[in-house]
Coordinates of C-alpha atoms in Angstrom, one line a residue:
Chain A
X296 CA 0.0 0.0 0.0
X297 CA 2.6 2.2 0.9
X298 CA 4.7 1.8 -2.4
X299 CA 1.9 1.9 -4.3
X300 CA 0.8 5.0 -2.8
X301 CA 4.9 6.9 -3.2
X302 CA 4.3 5.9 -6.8
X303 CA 1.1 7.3 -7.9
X304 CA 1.8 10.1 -5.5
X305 CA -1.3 9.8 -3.8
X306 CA -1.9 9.3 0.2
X307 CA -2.6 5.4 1.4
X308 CA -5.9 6.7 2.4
X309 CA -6.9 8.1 -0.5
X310 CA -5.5 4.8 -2.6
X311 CA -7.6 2.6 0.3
X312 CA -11.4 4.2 -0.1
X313 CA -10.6 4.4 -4.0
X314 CA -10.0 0.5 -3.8
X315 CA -12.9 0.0 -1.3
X316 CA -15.3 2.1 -4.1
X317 CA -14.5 0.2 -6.8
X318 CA -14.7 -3.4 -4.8
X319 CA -18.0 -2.1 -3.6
X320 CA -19.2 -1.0 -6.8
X321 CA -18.1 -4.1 -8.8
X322 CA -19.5 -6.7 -6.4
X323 CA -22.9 -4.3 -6.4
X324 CA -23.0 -4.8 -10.3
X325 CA -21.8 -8.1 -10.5
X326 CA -24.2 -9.7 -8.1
X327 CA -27.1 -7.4 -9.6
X328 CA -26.3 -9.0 -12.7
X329 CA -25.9 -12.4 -11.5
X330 CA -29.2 -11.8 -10.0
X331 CA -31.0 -11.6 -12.8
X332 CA -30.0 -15.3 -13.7
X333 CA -30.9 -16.7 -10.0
X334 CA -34.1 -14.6 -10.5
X335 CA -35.1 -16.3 -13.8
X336 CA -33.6 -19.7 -12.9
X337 CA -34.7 -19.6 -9.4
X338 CA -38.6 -18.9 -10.5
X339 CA -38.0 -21.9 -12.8
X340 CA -37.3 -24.1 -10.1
X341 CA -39.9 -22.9 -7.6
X342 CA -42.4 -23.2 -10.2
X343 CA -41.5 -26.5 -12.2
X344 CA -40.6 -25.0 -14.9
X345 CA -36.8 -24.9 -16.5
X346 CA -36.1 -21.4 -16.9
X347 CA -33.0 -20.3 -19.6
X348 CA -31.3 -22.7 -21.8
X349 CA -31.5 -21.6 -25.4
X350 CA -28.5 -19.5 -25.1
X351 CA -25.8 -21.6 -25.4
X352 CA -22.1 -20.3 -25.4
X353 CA -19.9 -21.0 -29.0
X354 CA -23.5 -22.8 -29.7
X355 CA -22.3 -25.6 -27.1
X356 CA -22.8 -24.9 -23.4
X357 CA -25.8 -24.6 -21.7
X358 CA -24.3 -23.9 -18.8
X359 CA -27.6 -23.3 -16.7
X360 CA -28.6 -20.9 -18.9
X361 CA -25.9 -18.6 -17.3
X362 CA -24.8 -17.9 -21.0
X363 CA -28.3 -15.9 -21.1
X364 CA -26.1 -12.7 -19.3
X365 CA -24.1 -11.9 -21.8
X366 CA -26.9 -12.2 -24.4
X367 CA -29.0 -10.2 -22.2
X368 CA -25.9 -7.8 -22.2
X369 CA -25.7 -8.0 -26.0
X370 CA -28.8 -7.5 -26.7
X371 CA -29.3 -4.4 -24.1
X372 CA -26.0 -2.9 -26.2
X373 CA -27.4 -3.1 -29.6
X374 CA -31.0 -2.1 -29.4
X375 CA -32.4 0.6 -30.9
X376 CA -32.6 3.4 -28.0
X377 CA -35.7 4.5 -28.7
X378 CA -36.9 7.8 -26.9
X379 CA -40.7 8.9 -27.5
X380 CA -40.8 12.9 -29.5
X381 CA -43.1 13.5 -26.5
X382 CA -41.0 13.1 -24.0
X383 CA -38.8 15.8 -21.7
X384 CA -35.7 15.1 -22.8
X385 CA -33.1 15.8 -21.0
X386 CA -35.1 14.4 -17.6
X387 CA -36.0 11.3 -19.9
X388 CA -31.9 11.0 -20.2
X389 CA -31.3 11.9 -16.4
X390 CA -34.0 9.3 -14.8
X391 CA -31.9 6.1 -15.5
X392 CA -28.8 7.8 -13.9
X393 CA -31.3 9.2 -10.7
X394 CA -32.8 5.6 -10.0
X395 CA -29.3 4.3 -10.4
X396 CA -27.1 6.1 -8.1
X397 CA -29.2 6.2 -5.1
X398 CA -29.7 2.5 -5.3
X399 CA -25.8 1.8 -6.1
X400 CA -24.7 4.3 -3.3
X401 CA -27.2 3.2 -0.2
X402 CA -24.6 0.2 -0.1
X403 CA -22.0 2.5 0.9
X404 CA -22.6 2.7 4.6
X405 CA -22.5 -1.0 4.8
X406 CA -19.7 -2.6 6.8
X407 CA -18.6 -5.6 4.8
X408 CA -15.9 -7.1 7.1
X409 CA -14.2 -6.8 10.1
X410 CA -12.2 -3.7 10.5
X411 CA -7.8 -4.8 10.8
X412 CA -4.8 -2.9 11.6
X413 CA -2.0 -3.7 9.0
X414 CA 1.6 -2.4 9.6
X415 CA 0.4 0.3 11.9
X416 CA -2.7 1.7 9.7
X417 CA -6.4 0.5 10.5
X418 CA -8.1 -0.7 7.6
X419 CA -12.2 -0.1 7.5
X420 CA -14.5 -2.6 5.5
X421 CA -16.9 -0.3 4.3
X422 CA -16.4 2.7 1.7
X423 CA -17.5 5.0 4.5
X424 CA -15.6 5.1 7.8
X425 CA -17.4 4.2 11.0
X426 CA -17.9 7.5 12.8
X427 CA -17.9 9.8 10.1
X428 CA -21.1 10.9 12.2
X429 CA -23.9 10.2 9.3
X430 CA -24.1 6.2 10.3
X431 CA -27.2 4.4 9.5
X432 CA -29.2 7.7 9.2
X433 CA -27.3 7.7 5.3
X434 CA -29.5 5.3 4.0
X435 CA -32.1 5.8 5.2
X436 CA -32.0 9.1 3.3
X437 CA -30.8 7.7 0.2
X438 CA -33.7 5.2 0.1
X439 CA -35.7 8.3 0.7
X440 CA -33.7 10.2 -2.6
X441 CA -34.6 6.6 -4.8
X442 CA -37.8 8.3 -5.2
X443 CA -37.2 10.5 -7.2
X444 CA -35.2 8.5 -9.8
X445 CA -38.9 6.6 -10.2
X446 CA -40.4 9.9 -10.5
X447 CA -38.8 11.6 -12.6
X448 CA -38.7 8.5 -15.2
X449 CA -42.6 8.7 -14.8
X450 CA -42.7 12.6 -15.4
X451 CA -40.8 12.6 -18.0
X452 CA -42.5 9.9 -19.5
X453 CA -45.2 12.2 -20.4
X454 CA -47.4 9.3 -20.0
X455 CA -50.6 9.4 -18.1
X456 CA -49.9 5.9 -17.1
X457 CA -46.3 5.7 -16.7
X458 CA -47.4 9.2 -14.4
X459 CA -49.8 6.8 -12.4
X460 CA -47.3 4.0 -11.9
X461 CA -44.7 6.5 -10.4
X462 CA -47.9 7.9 -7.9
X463 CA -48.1 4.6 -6.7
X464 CA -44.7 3.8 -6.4
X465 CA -43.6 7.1 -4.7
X466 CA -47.0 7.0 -2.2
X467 CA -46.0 3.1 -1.9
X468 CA -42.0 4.3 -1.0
X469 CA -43.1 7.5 1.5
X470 CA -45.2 5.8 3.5
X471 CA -43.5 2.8 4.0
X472 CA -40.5 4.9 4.8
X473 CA -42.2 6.0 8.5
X474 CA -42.3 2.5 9.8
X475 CA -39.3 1.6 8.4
X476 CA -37.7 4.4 10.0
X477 CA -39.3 3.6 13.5
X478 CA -38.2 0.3 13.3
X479 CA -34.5 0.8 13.1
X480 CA -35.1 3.8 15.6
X481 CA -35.7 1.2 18.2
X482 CA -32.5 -0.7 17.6
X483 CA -30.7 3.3 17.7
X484 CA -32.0 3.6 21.4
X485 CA -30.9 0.1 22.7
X486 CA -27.6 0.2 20.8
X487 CA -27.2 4.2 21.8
X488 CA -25.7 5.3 18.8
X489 CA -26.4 4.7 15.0
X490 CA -23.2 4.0 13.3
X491 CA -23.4 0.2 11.5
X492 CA -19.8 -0.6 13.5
X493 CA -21.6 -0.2 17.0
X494 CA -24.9 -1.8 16.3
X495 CA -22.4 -5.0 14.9
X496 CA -20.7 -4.6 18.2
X497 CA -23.5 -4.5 20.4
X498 CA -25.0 -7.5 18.6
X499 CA -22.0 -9.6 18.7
X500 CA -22.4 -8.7 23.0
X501 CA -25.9 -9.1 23.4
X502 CA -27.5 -11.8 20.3
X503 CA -29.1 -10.6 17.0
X504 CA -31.7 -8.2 16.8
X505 CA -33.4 -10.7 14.6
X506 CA -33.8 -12.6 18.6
X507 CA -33.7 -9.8 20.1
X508 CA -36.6 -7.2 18.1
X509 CA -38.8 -10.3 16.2
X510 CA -41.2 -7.9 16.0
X511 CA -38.9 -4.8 14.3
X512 CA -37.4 -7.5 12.1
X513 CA -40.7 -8.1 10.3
X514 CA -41.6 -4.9 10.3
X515 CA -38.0 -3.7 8.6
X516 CA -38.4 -7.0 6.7
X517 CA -41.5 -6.2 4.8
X518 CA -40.7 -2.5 4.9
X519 CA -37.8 -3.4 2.6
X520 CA -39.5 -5.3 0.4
X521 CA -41.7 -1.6 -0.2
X522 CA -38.8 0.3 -0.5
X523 CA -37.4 -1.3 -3.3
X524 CA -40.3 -2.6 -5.2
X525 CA -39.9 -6.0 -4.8
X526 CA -43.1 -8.4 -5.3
X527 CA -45.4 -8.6 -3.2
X528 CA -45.5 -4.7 -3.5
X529 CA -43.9 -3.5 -7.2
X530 CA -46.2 -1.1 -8.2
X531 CA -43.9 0.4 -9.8
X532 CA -43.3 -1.6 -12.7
X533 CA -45.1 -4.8 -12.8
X534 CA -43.9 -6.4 -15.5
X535 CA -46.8 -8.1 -18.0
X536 CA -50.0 -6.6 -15.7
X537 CA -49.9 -3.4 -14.7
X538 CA -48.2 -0.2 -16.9
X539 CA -45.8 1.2 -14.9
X540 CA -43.2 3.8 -14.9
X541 CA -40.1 2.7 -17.1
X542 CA -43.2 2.0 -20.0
X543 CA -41.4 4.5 -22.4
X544 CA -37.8 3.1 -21.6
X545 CA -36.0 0.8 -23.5
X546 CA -32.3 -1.0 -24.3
X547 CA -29.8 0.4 -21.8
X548 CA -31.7 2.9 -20.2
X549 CA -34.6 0.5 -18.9
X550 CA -31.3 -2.0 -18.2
X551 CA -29.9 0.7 -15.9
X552 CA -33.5 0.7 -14.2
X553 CA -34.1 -2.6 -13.9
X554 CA -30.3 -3.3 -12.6
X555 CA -30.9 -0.5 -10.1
X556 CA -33.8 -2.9 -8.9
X557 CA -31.2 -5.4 -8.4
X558 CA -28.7 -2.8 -6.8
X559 CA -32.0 -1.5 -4.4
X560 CA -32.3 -5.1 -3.3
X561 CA -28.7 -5.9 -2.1
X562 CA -28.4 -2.5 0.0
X563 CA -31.4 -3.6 1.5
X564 CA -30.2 -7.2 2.0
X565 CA -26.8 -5.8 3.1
X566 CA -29.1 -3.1 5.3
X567 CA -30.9 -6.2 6.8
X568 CA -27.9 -8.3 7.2
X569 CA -26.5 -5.2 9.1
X570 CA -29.4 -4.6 11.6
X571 CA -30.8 -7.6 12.2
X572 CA -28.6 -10.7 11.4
X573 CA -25.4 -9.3 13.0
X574 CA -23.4 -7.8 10.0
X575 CA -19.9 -9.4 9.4
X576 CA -20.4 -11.2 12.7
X577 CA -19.7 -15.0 12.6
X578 CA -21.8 -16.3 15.6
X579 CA -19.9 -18.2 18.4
X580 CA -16.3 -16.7 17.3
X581 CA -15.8 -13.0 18.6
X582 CA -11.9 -13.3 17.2
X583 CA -12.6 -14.6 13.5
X584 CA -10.4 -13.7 10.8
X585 CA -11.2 -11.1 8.4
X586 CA -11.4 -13.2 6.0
X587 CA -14.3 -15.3 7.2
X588 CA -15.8 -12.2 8.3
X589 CA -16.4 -11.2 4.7
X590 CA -17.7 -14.7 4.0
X591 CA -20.2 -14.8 7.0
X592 CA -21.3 -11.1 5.2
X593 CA -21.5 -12.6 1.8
X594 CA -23.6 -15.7 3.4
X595 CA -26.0 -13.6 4.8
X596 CA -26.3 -10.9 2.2
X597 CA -26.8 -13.8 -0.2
X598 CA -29.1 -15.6 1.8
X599 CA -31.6 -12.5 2.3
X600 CA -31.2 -11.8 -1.8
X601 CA -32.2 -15.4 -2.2
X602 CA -35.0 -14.6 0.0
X603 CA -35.9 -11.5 -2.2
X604 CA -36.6 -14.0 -5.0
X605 CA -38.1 -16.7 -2.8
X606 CA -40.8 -14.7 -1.7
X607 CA -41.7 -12.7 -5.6
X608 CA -42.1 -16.3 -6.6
X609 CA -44.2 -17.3 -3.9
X610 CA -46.7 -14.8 -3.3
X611 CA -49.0 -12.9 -5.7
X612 CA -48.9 -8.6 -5.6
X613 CA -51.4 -7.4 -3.6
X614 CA -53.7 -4.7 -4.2
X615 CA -53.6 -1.1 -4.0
X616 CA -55.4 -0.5 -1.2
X617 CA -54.4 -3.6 0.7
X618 CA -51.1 -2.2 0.2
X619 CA -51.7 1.1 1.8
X620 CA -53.9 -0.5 4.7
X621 CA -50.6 -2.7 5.7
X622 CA -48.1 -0.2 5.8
X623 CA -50.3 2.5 7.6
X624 CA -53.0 0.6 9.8
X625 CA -50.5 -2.1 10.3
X626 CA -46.6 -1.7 10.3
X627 CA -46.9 1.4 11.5
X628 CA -48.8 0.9 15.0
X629 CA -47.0 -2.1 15.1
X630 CA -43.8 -0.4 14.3
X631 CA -44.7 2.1 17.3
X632 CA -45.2 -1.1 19.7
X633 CA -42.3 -2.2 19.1
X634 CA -40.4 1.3 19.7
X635 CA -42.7 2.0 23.1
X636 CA -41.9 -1.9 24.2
X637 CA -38.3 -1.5 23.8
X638 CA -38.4 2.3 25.7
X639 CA -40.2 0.7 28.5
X640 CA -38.5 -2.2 28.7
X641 CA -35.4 -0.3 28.9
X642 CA -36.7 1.8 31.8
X643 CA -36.4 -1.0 33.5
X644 CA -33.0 -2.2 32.8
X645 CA -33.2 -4.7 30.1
X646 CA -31.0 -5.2 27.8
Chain B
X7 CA -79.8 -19.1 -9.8
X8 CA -77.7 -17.9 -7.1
X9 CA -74.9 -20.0 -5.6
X10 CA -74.3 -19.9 -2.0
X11 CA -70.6 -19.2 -1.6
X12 CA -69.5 -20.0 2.0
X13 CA -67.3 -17.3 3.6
X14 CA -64.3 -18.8 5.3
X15 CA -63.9 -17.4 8.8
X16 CA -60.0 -17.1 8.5
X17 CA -58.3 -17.6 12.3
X18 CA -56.0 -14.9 13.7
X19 CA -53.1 -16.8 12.4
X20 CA -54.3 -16.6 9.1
X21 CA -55.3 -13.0 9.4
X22 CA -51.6 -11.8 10.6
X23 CA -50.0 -13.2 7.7
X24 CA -47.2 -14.6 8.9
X25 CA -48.3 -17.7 9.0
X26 CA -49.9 -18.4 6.0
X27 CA -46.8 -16.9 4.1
X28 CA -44.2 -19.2 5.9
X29 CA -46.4 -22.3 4.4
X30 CA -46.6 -21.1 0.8
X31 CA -42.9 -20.5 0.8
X32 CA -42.2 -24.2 2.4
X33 CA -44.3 -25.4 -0.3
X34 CA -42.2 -23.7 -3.0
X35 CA -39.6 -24.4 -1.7
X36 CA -40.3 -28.1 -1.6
X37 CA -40.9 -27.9 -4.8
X38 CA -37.3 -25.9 -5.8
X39 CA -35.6 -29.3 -4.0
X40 CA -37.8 -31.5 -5.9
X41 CA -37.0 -29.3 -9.2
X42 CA -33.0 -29.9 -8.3
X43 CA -33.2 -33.5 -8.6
X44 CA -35.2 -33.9 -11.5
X45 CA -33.5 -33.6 -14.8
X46 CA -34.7 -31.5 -17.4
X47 CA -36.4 -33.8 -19.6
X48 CA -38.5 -35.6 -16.5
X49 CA -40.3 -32.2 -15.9
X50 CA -43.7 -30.6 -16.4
X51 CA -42.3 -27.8 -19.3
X52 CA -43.0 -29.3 -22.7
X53 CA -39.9 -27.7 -24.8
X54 CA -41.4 -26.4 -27.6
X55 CA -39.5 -26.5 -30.6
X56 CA -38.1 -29.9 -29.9
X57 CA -40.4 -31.5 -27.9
X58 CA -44.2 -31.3 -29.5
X59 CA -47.1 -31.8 -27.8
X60 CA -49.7 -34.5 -28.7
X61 CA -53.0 -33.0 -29.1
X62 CA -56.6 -34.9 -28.7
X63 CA -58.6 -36.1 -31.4
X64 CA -61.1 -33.4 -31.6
X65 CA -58.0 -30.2 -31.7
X66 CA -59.4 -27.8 -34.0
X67 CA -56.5 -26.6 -35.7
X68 CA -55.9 -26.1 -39.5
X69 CA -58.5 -26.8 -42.2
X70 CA -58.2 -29.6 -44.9
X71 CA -60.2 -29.8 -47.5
X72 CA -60.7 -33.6 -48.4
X73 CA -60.4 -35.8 -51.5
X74 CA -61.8 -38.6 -52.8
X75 CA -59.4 -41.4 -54.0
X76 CA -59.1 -40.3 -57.0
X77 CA -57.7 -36.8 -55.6
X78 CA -61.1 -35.2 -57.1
X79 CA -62.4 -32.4 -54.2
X80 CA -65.2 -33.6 -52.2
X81 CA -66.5 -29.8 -51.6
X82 CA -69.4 -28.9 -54.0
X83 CA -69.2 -25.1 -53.4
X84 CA -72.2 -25.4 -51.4
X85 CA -71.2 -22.0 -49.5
X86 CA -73.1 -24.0 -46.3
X87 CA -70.0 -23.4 -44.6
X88 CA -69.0 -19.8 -45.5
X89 CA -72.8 -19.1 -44.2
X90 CA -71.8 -20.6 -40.8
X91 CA -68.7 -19.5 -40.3
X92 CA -68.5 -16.8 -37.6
X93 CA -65.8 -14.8 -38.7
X94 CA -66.4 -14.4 -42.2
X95 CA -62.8 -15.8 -43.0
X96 CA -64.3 -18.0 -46.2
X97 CA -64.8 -17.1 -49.7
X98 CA -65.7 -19.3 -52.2
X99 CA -66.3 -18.9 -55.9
X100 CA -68.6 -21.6 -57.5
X101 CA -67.6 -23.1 -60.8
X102 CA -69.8 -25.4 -62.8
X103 CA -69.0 -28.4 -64.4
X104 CA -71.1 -31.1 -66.5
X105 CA -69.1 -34.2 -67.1
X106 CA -70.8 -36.6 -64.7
X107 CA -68.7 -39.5 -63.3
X108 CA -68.9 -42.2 -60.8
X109 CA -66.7 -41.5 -57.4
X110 CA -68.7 -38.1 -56.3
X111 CA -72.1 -39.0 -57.8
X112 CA -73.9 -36.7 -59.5
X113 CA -72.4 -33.2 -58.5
X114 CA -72.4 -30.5 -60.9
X115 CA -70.6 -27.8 -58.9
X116 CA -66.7 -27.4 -57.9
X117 CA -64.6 -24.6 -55.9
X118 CA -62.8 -22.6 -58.1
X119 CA -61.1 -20.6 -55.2
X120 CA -61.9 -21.6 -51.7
X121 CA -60.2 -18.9 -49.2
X122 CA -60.0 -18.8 -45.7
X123 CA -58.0 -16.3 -44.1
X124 CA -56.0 -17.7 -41.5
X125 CA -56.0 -14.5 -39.3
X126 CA -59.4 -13.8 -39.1
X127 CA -60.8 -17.5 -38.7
X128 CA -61.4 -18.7 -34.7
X129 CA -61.0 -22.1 -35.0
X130 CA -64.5 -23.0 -34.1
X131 CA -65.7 -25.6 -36.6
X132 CA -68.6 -24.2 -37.4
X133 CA -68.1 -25.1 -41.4
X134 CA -67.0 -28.9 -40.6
X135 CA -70.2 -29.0 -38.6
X136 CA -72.7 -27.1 -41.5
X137 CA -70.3 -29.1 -44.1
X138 CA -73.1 -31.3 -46.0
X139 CA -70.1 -33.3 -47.6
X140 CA -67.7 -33.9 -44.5
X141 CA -65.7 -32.1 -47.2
X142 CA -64.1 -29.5 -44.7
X143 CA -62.3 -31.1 -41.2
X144 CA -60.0 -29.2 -38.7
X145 CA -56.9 -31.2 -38.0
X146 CA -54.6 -30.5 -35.5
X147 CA -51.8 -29.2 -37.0
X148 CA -51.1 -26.0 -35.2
X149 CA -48.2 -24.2 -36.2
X150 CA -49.6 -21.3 -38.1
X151 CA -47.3 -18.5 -38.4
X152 CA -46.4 -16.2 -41.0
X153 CA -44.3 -13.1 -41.8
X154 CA -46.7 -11.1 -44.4
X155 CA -50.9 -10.9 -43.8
X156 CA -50.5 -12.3 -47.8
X157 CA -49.3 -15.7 -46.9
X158 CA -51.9 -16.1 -44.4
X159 CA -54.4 -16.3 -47.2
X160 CA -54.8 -19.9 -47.4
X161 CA -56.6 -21.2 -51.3
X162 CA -57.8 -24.2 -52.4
X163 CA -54.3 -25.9 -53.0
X164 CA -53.1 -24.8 -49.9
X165 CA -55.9 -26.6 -48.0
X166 CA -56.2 -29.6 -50.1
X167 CA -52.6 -30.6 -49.7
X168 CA -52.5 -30.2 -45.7
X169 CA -52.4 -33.5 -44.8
X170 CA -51.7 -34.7 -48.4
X171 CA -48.4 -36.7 -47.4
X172 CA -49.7 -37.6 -43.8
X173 CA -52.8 -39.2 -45.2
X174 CA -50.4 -41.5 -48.0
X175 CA -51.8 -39.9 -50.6
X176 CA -49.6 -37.6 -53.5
X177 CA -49.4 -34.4 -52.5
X178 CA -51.1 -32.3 -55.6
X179 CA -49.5 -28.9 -57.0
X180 CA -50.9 -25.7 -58.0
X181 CA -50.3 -25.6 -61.7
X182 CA -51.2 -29.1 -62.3
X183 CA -54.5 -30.0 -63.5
X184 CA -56.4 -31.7 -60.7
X185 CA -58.4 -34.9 -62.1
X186 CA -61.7 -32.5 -61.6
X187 CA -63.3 -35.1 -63.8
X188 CA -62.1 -38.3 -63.4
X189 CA -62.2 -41.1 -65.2
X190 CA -63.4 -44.9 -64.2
X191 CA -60.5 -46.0 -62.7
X192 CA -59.7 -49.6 -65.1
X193 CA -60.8 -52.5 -64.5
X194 CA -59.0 -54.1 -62.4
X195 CA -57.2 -51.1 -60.1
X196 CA -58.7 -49.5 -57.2
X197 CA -58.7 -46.0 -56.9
X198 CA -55.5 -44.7 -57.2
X199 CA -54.6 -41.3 -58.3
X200 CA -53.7 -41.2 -62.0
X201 CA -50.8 -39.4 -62.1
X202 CA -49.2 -38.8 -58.3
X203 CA -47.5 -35.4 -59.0

């Protein structure tokens, strides 16, 4: 590190976050990506059906139908990139980049490994250092800012029905955003603090918050599900039934929308995996090495991703209004139980 | 008539959610573990383009019109079945013709075009039923695509030879003159066509 950093005339630190930004980013993108193989494959299996296989690579390996990525990739390359004349243009252009970069960057918070010391300099897991004083409260704001990447696509559409698919999807994203946020506010007062490094450390002490807060895990749980439009709740888009708001997008600019889908889902899984399932934390070893920190991370995050597609495969969308009664008449109060259990139950000296 | 639909009272368990979702997910999931040990051609997913389905007896799929031995039509341009059809996909133009002969009686009338077009007809069998002559079926051939409207224009040759080959008999070519008026077949030889093109 140090060489590499007297040669390129840069400081160590600035060579380290650089490194941890592109790791972070590639591994975003690459598991987005692979996702949309386990997605198709995965709904194949759960349903009895056999999901990709006609693309075969050098007209020869199946592969599991992995080969379908880079046709997908081709495919999404040499399209015609068709934009409507009535569109806004120049939002029409931006939209893709706006639903992108808040889903890419909500990862960044995320510790992804245990935090080492190597020839006197401490090495952090996660693109932003613990106590740089923002902590979990960053994405929570970023999945606040995904909004408007949805509508702004759905403005710009100039589409009375791509309009009404962003509606729902922002409504949808707001107010799921309350009990989402009282949720993880419950898990702020028992840890005392809201950076990810301290709520890992306090779970490694005292057990999971998934033991711990049942009741806040399923709320966050299905909270997360809302915020980044995964079935049981995407309004948003809905494929074949219901017109939503990328209607008007096409070749790489509906790929950038549906691989910020993809990127939405991981920080939530790595959000989850975080809060609830004890981060980097491998259970019964408080001393593990860093390396199997990252793998207990990666187990996790996979796991929950896993679960993402598990559950759109297994339960239909519900309806508007069924939607809307869930988050407000239900997570919500039950959100607030949660918070008001916890409070007292800390007046009394539980931990 | 009504029907009495009974309303399930669901239990608070079923009610929260929870529940009810953890079962459907065991259930797919069962059925992902069952999916990993079955190979691909033991499953439910009938490949299309290599793997074809069988279809029953009764498919409605595309029309052939039928010949007698001889390969003479059996349609007398009765226009029974462009009456019943539906969707108004048949046109037929009537063409007389005197020379009696012994395989279709005593008919006096032909098709000179019989059209159906492919993209308007519903597959309903409306003309096999009203057919007088059983000279119009619906087999169950299937695979009806096209890349122009044009060639979804289906004529008389076009329906005659459909299941020409499948049936053993000569498949017969636009161009050729069909045996509209044939002879006694010899003494001797059953009906055979004259002259399998």
């Amino acid at each position: 590190m140090e060489s590499v950093a007297h040669l390129t005339g840069l400081s160590a630190v600035t060579i380290w976050t650089l490194l941890k930004v592109l790791i972070v980013f590639s591994a975003v993108m690459g598991i987005g990506s692979l996702w949309t193989w386990v997605e198709r494959r995965g709904s194949a299996m759960l349903q009895d059906r056999i999901g990709p296989n006609r693309a075969l690579l050098f007209g020869r390996w199946q592969l599991l139908g992995l080969p379908q990525l880079v046709a997908d990739g081709i495919k999404f390359f040499f399209k015609e990139d068709q934009v409507p004349p009535h569109v806004t243009k120049s939002l029409f252009w931006l939209a893709p980049v706006l639903a992108f970069v808040p889903a890419l960057i909500g990862f960044a918070i995320i510790p992804f490994g245990r935090s080492f010391t190597y020839q006197g300099m401490p090495y952090h897991l996660s693109v932003l250092e613990p106590g740089n004083g923002m902590g979990m409260l960053f994405p929570l704001a970023i999945g606040a800012v995904a909004v408007y990447g949805i509508l702004v696509a759905a403005w710009s559409s100039n589409n009375k029905w791509a309009i009404l698919g962003g509606m729902r999807a922002s409504a949808q994203m707001v107010s799921y955003e309350i009990a989402l946020g009282l949720a993880v506010l419950a898990i702020f007062m028992r840890v005392g603090g809201y950076d990810p490094s301290e709520i890992i450390k306090d779970q490694m002490a005292g057990g999971w918050y998934f033991w711990r807060q049942p009741l806040g895990f399923l709320v966050f749980f299905t909270c997360m599900f809302a915020e980044s439009n995964r079935l049981p709740f995407d309004f948003a888009e809905g494929e074949a039934e219901i017109v939503g708001f990328h209607n008007e997008y096409g070749s790489m600019k509906f790929a950038l929308i549906a691989l910020s889908e993809y990127a939405h889902m991981i920080s939530a899984s790595g959000l989850i995996t975080t809060l609830y399932l004890g981060g980097w934390s491998v259970p019964f070893m408080p001393e593990a090495p860093v390396l199997l920190t990252i793998l207990s991370f990666l187990v996790k995050l996979l796991f929950l991703l896993w679960v993402f597609v598990w559950v759109r495969w297994t339960l239909p969308r519900f309806r508007y209004d069924q939607l809307m009664f869930l988050g407000w008449k239900v997570l919500l109060p039950l959100s607030m139980v949660n918070l008001i259990w916890n409070a007292w139950w800390m007046t009394r000296g539980g931990i | 008539m009504g029907v009495i639909v009974k309303k399930v009272e669901l239990s608070w368990l079923d009610r929260s959610y929870v529940w009810p979702i953890a079962q459907g997910m065991l259930i797919t999931f069962r059925h992902f573990l069952k999916q990993i040990a079955t190979p691909t051609s033991k499953r439910f997913t009938i490949q299309y383009p290599d793997m074809k389905k069988t279809l029953p007896a009764g498919y409605r799929g595309l029309h052939e019109l039928k010949r007698f031995e001889d390969g003479a039509i059996k349609c007398v341009a009765c226009f029974m079945c462009q009456e019943a059809c539906p969707a108004r996909c048949i046109s037929i133009e009537a063409e007389e013709f005197s020379e009696l002969n012994f395989t279709q009686g005593f008919e006096e009338k032909r098709p000179a075009a019989f059209k159906i077009d492919m993209l308007r007809c519903i597959y309903c069998g409306m003309c096999e039923e009203a057919c007088p002559k059983d000279a119009i079926w619906l087999r169950n051939e299937y695979e009806l695509a096209a890349y122009d409207r044009v060639s979804m224009n289906f004529g008389k040759w076009d329906l005659i030879n459909t299941y020409a080959e499948a049936d053993g008999k000569a498949r017969l070519t636009q161009g050729q003159e069909s045996p509209a008026t044939p002879s006694r077949p010899a003494s001797g030889q059953s009906g055979q066509p004259s002259d399998p093109a």
